[in-house]
Short mmCIF file of C-alpha atoms in Angstrom, two decimals:
data_model
loop_
_atom_site.label_atom_id
_atom_site.label_comp_id
_atom_site.label_asym_id
_atom_site.label_seq_id
_atom_site.Cartn_x
_atom_site.Cartn_y
_atom_site.Cartn_z
CA UNK A 1 -132.37 112.75 -131.66
CA UNK A 2 -134.03 114.28 -128.61
CA UNK A 3 -137.46 113.61 -130.12
CA UNK A 4 -136.54 109.97 -130.42
CA UNK A 5 -135.44 109.97 -126.79
CA UNK A 6 -138.68 111.41 -125.50
CA UNK A 7 -140.69 109.08 -127.69
CA UNK A 8 -138.77 106.13 -126.34
CA UNK A 9 -139.91 107.02 -122.84
CA UNK A 10 -143.53 106.96 -123.91
CA UNK A 11 -143.12 103.48 -125.37
CA UNK A 12 -141.65 101.96 -122.19
CA UNK A 13 -143.55 100.52 -119.24
CA UNK A 14 -142.46 103.32 -116.98
CA UNK A 15 -145.79 104.01 -115.45
CA UNK A 16 -148.81 106.15 -116.22
CA UNK A 17 -148.66 108.94 -118.74
CA UNK A 18 -148.96 111.46 -115.92
CA UNK A 19 -145.62 110.28 -114.53
CA UNK A 20 -143.95 110.82 -117.88
CA UNK A 21 -145.17 114.40 -117.98
CA UNK A 22 -144.20 115.22 -114.40
CA UNK A 23 -141.64 117.91 -113.69
CA UNK A 24 -138.99 115.56 -112.29
CA UNK A 25 -139.22 113.00 -115.08
CA UNK A 26 -138.68 115.60 -117.82
CA UNK A 27 -134.98 115.87 -116.92
CA UNK A 28 -134.12 112.84 -114.75
CA UNK A 29 -130.87 113.02 -112.81
CA UNK A 30 -130.09 116.62 -113.79
CA UNK A 31 -130.20 117.92 -110.22
CA UNK A 32 -127.75 115.35 -108.86
CA UNK A 33 -125.37 115.92 -111.75
CA UNK A 34 -125.40 119.67 -111.18
CA UNK A 35 -124.78 119.22 -107.42
CA UNK A 36 -121.74 117.06 -108.17
CA UNK A 37 -120.41 119.60 -110.65
CA UNK A 38 -120.76 122.37 -108.08
CA UNK A 39 -118.78 120.45 -105.46
CA UNK A 40 -116.00 119.54 -107.88
CA UNK A 41 -115.79 123.13 -109.18
CA UNK A 42 -115.51 124.50 -105.64
CA UNK A 43 -112.84 121.92 -104.86
CA UNK A 44 -110.68 122.97 -107.78
CA UNK A 45 -111.31 126.64 -107.05
CA UNK A 46 -109.95 126.25 -103.51
CA UNK A 47 -107.27 123.64 -104.12
CA UNK A 48 -105.63 124.94 -107.26
CA UNK A 49 -103.14 127.74 -106.64
CA UNK A 50 -103.04 130.85 -108.75
CA UNK A 51 -100.36 131.52 -111.30
CA UNK A 52 -98.57 133.90 -108.95
CA UNK A 53 -96.81 133.52 -105.64
CA UNK A 54 -98.65 132.04 -102.66
CA UNK A 55 -96.13 133.67 -100.29
CA UNK A 56 -95.52 130.48 -98.38
CA UNK A 57 -99.16 129.51 -97.98
CA UNK A 58 -99.58 125.79 -98.37
CA UNK A 59 -102.38 124.10 -100.25
CA UNK A 60 -105.05 122.31 -98.30
CA UNK A 61 -103.64 118.95 -99.36
CA UNK A 62 -105.51 116.15 -97.63
CA UNK A 63 -107.64 118.80 -95.96
CA UNK A 64 -109.37 119.40 -99.30
CA UNK A 65 -110.83 115.91 -99.20
CA UNK A 66 -111.80 115.99 -95.53
CA UNK A 67 -113.18 119.51 -95.53
CA UNK A 68 -115.22 119.23 -98.68
CA UNK A 69 -116.73 115.89 -97.70
CA UNK A 70 -118.11 117.58 -94.59
CA UNK A 71 -119.15 120.76 -96.38
CA UNK A 72 -120.79 118.92 -99.26
CA UNK A 73 -122.69 116.68 -96.83
CA UNK A 74 -124.07 119.68 -94.98
CA UNK A 75 -124.86 121.63 -98.15
CA UNK A 76 -126.54 118.81 -100.13
CA UNK A 77 -130.06 120.26 -99.70
CA UNK A 78 -128.83 123.68 -100.85
CA UNK A 79 -127.04 122.20 -103.83
CA UNK A 80 -130.07 120.14 -104.80
CA UNK A 81 -132.27 123.24 -104.63
CA UNK A 82 -129.80 125.03 -106.88
CA UNK A 83 -129.84 121.94 -109.11
CA UNK A 84 -133.62 122.16 -109.45
CA UNK A 85 -133.33 125.86 -110.31
CA UNK A 86 -130.65 125.09 -112.88
CA UNK A 87 -132.79 122.37 -114.43
CA UNK A 88 -135.81 124.68 -114.61
CA UNK A 89 -133.80 127.36 -116.42
CA UNK A 90 -131.56 125.21 -118.62
CA UNK A 91 -132.22 121.47 -118.88
CA UNK A 92 -136.01 121.13 -118.91
CA UNK A 93 -136.72 123.95 -121.40
CA UNK A 94 -133.97 122.58 -123.67
CA UNK A 95 -135.51 119.10 -123.68
CA UNK A 96 -139.03 120.47 -124.08
CA UNK A 97 -137.94 122.59 -127.06
CA UNK A 98 -136.21 119.61 -128.66
CA UNK A 99 -139.31 117.48 -128.18
CA UNK A 100 -141.63 120.13 -129.60
CA UNK A 101 -139.48 120.89 -132.66
CA UNK A 102 -138.18 117.38 -133.21
CA UNK A 103 -134.64 118.70 -133.52
CA UNK A 104 -131.87 117.99 -131.07
CA UNK A 105 -130.04 121.14 -132.11
CA UNK A 106 -132.88 123.11 -130.51
CA UNK A 107 -131.72 121.91 -127.08
CA UNK A 108 -128.20 123.10 -127.81
CA UNK A 109 -129.53 126.44 -129.04
CA UNK A 110 -131.53 126.92 -125.83
CA UNK A 111 -128.55 126.03 -123.66
CA UNK A 112 -126.33 128.54 -125.45
CA UNK A 113 -128.99 131.26 -125.41
CA UNK A 114 -129.74 130.83 -121.71
CA UNK A 115 -126.01 130.72 -120.96
CA UNK A 116 -125.42 133.90 -122.95
CA UNK A 117 -128.15 135.72 -121.02
CA UNK A 118 -126.83 134.44 -117.68
CA UNK A 119 -123.28 135.48 -118.60
CA UNK A 120 -124.53 139.05 -119.05
CA UNK A 121 -125.68 139.03 -115.43
CA UNK A 122 -122.31 137.69 -114.28
CA UNK A 123 -120.55 140.30 -116.40
CA UNK A 124 -122.33 143.04 -114.47
CA UNK A 125 -120.51 141.71 -111.39
CA UNK A 126 -117.17 142.30 -113.13
CA UNK A 127 -116.38 138.86 -114.58
CA UNK A 128 -115.12 138.53 -118.18
CA UNK A 129 -118.05 137.74 -120.44
CA UNK A 130 -116.33 135.07 -122.55
CA UNK A 131 -115.12 133.12 -119.52
CA UNK A 132 -118.51 133.36 -117.82
CA UNK A 133 -120.26 132.12 -120.96
CA UNK A 134 -117.86 129.18 -121.32
CA UNK A 135 -118.28 128.15 -117.66
CA UNK A 136 -122.07 128.46 -117.60
CA UNK A 137 -122.55 126.61 -120.88
CA UNK A 138 -120.04 123.94 -119.88
CA UNK A 139 -121.79 123.31 -116.58
CA UNK A 140 -125.06 122.92 -118.43
CA UNK A 141 -123.81 120.18 -120.77
CA UNK A 142 -123.51 117.18 -118.37
CA UNK A 143 -127.03 117.48 -116.86
CA UNK A 144 -128.52 117.88 -120.34
CA UNK A 145 -126.51 114.94 -121.69
CA UNK A 146 -127.42 112.62 -118.80
CA UNK A 147 -131.11 113.48 -119.06
CA UNK A 148 -131.06 113.02 -122.84
CA UNK A 149 -129.37 109.64 -122.66
CA UNK A 150 -131.81 108.48 -119.98
CA UNK A 151 -134.81 109.52 -122.05
CA UNK A 152 -133.34 107.97 -125.17
CA UNK A 153 -132.76 104.65 -123.40
CA UNK A 154 -136.26 104.69 -121.92
CA UNK A 155 -134.97 104.25 -118.38
CA UNK A 156 -137.40 104.88 -115.56
CA UNK A 157 -136.92 108.43 -114.20
CA UNK A 158 -136.77 107.11 -110.63
CA UNK A 159 -134.02 104.70 -111.65
CA UNK A 160 -132.03 107.47 -113.33
CA UNK A 161 -132.31 109.71 -110.28
CA UNK A 162 -131.23 106.86 -108.01
CA UNK A 163 -128.26 105.99 -110.20
CA UNK A 164 -127.04 109.56 -110.55
CA UNK A 165 -127.52 110.17 -106.83
CA UNK A 166 -125.17 107.26 -106.12
CA UNK A 167 -122.71 107.81 -108.95
CA UNK A 168 -122.28 111.54 -108.38
CA UNK A 169 -120.87 111.30 -104.81
CA UNK A 170 -118.52 108.53 -105.94
CA UNK A 171 -117.19 110.66 -108.81
CA UNK A 172 -116.89 113.65 -106.47
CA UNK A 173 -114.81 111.62 -103.99
CA UNK A 174 -112.57 110.42 -106.83
CA UNK A 175 -112.07 114.01 -107.99
CA UNK A 176 -111.36 115.20 -104.45
CA UNK A 177 -108.84 112.43 -103.87
CA UNK A 178 -107.12 113.23 -107.17
CA UNK A 179 -106.88 116.94 -106.38
CA UNK A 180 -105.67 116.20 -102.85
CA UNK A 181 -102.95 113.85 -104.07
CA UNK A 182 -101.79 116.20 -106.79
CA UNK A 183 -101.75 119.13 -104.37
CA UNK A 184 -99.70 117.18 -101.80
CA UNK A 185 -97.28 116.13 -104.55
CA UNK A 186 -96.76 119.75 -105.56
CA UNK A 187 -98.17 119.20 -109.03
CA UNK A 188 -99.87 122.60 -109.04
CA UNK A 189 -97.02 124.66 -107.57
CA UNK A 190 -95.81 126.39 -110.72
CA UNK A 191 -94.27 129.47 -109.14
CA UNK A 192 -90.55 129.47 -108.37
CA UNK A 193 -89.07 132.28 -106.24
CA UNK A 194 -85.97 133.96 -107.67
CA UNK A 195 -82.51 132.86 -106.65
CA UNK A 196 -80.69 136.02 -105.58
CA UNK A 197 -77.01 136.62 -105.01
CA UNK A 198 -76.02 138.45 -101.83
CA UNK A 199 -75.45 141.69 -103.74
CA UNK A 200 -79.06 141.65 -104.95
CA UNK A 201 -80.30 142.14 -101.37
CA UNK A 202 -78.27 145.31 -100.90
CA UNK A 203 -80.40 148.42 -101.23
CA UNK A 204 -83.54 150.05 -99.94
CA UNK A 205 -86.73 148.03 -99.41
CA UNK A 206 -90.07 149.71 -98.81
CA UNK A 207 -93.41 148.36 -97.71
CA UNK A 208 -96.87 149.81 -97.30
CA UNK A 209 -96.97 153.13 -95.52
CA UNK A 210 -93.63 154.34 -94.19
CA UNK A 211 -91.92 150.98 -93.59
CA UNK A 212 -88.31 151.06 -94.80
CA UNK A 213 -85.43 148.62 -94.49
CA UNK A 214 -81.99 149.48 -95.84
CA UNK A 215 -79.42 146.74 -96.28
CA UNK A 216 -75.81 147.85 -96.78
CA UNK A 217 -72.93 146.16 -98.56
CA UNK A 218 -70.86 145.80 -95.42
CA UNK A 219 -73.59 143.93 -93.54
CA UNK A 220 -75.17 146.89 -91.77
CA UNK A 221 -78.92 147.42 -91.66
CA UNK A 222 -81.22 150.33 -90.87
CA UNK A 223 -84.90 149.86 -90.06
CA UNK A 224 -87.54 152.58 -89.96
CA UNK A 225 -91.11 152.19 -88.73
CA UNK A 226 -91.34 148.44 -89.46
CA UNK A 227 -94.11 146.77 -87.47
CA UNK A 228 -93.21 144.11 -84.94
CA UNK A 229 -94.31 140.65 -86.04
CA UNK A 230 -93.88 138.59 -82.89
CA UNK A 231 -96.67 137.54 -80.53
CA UNK A 232 -97.85 140.44 -78.41
CA UNK A 233 -96.34 143.10 -80.63
CA UNK A 234 -99.58 145.11 -80.38
CA UNK A 235 -98.76 147.07 -83.53
CA UNK A 236 -95.47 148.42 -82.19
CA UNK A 237 -93.01 149.63 -84.82
CA UNK A 238 -89.27 149.12 -84.90
CA UNK A 239 -86.74 151.83 -85.77
CA UNK A 240 -83.06 151.23 -85.31
CA UNK A 241 -79.85 149.87 -86.76
CA UNK A 242 -78.32 146.44 -86.79
CA UNK A 243 -76.85 143.82 -89.09
CA UNK A 244 -78.10 141.48 -91.77
CA UNK A 245 -77.01 138.20 -93.35
CA UNK A 246 -78.22 136.29 -96.35
CA UNK A 247 -79.83 132.94 -95.58
CA UNK A 248 -80.15 129.93 -97.84
CA UNK A 249 -83.29 127.99 -98.61
CA UNK A 250 -84.15 125.22 -96.14
CA UNK A 251 -86.33 122.55 -97.81
CA UNK A 252 -86.65 120.65 -94.52
CA UNK A 253 -88.88 123.37 -93.08
CA UNK A 254 -90.27 124.67 -96.35
CA UNK A 255 -88.59 128.08 -95.93
CA UNK A 256 -87.19 130.07 -98.80
CA UNK A 257 -83.95 131.93 -99.18
CA UNK A 258 -83.91 135.46 -97.82
CA UNK A 259 -82.27 137.55 -95.14
CA UNK A 260 -81.92 137.58 -91.37
CA UNK A 261 -81.95 141.09 -89.90
CA UNK A 262 -80.80 141.57 -86.32
CA UNK A 263 -81.91 144.86 -84.75
CA UNK A 264 -80.98 145.06 -81.04
CA UNK A 265 -83.52 146.82 -78.89
CA UNK A 266 -86.52 146.07 -81.09
CA UNK A 267 -89.07 144.08 -79.10
CA UNK A 268 -90.56 141.08 -80.89
CA UNK A 269 -88.81 141.98 -84.09
CA UNK A 270 -89.27 139.41 -86.87
CA UNK A 271 -85.75 138.75 -88.09
CA UNK A 272 -86.55 136.45 -91.01
CA UNK A 273 -87.62 137.83 -94.39
CA UNK A 274 -88.10 135.50 -97.35
CA UNK A 275 -87.62 136.27 -101.02
CA UNK A 276 -90.42 136.55 -103.53
CA UNK A 277 -91.22 138.36 -106.77
CA UNK A 278 -88.90 137.92 -109.72
CA UNK A 279 -85.19 138.37 -110.32
CA UNK A 280 -85.90 141.71 -112.01
CA UNK A 281 -88.35 142.84 -109.31
CA UNK A 282 -87.49 141.02 -106.10
CA UNK A 283 -89.56 141.24 -102.94
CA UNK A 284 -89.07 140.35 -99.30
CA UNK A 285 -92.07 139.15 -97.35
CA UNK A 286 -92.99 138.17 -93.83
CA UNK A 287 -96.15 136.97 -92.10
CA UNK A 288 -97.52 138.37 -88.87
CA UNK A 289 -99.19 135.40 -87.26
CA UNK A 290 -100.25 132.23 -89.05
CA UNK A 291 -99.63 132.16 -92.84
CA UNK A 292 -103.21 130.99 -93.39
CA UNK A 293 -104.90 133.72 -91.35
CA UNK A 294 -102.24 136.29 -90.52
CA UNK A 295 -101.15 139.57 -92.05
CA UNK A 296 -98.85 139.45 -95.07
CA UNK A 297 -96.22 142.17 -95.31
CA UNK A 298 -94.28 142.74 -98.51
CA UNK A 299 -91.21 144.91 -99.08
CA UNK A 300 -90.13 145.91 -102.58
CA UNK A 301 -86.65 147.08 -103.45
CA UNK A 302 -86.70 150.74 -104.46
CA UNK A 303 -83.11 151.87 -103.91
CA UNK A 304 -79.93 151.03 -105.79
CA UNK A 305 -78.28 147.70 -105.03
CA UNK A 306 -74.99 149.51 -104.49
CA UNK A 307 -76.22 151.45 -101.44
CA UNK A 308 -73.64 151.93 -98.74
CA UNK A 309 -73.98 152.50 -95.03
CA UNK A 310 -74.17 156.26 -94.29
CA UNK A 311 -71.57 155.84 -91.56
CA UNK A 312 -69.14 154.02 -93.77
#
């Protein structure tokens, strides 16, 4: 099949034989296809949330489209250089091997072999081998397929490059718009925080280091060494007693259910803690600063839910 494709190129009026043997005509369009794949993959990597809790962080939404259009425009030369490197390692040798042997399966064999070797390198960085192999081989299929179809149809290499260079950005914009719309619609938000009764908040909650919050059945609260979260807190810690109340979810502002803890005398104390985790292992969390760039603090319940205030 690949032999037929290469032979078809030789029979067309595409130009002198030297052009047919040139490096860029041996895999026409492969670089542009790879560049488009890279942009789309990065888009999904950033836009799609993980399977766990985002702790109130919002997806980029429409910012995915705007940001990646700018980034991809600036990084086009870099992506094209990577595309050339990819074609040199994967696409061109695969097509050359298929042409020499006359068997299309030889191209597939080269792609899988090169992908397997590359996955070993990625595995040394800590990635699972099977996943790395699947991703690398999958990325190599579209450039190889486009180049094969172009050679089989006998299309001029310059025409193929021009067409893929135009079609790839269009497909990338379509993918970006789809991801942006789905992200804004909440299609990827699979995590649901637990719905806790008031009694489930009662107990001891501990964070990193020595941070402790104790919530008592009667509404009392005790705080030990919990960092201030307000502007200008300068790392100050709060220790004291006060009161707490359960708060309901407020969809208008995108806030979850949780607790409000009032500790008089604590400067810039962050009263609001939102619920996370699971019903079996609940958590309370709070951000210091902006949720996109600030410091996430998580408290996990360690004491019994039937804790009572030491003073009655």
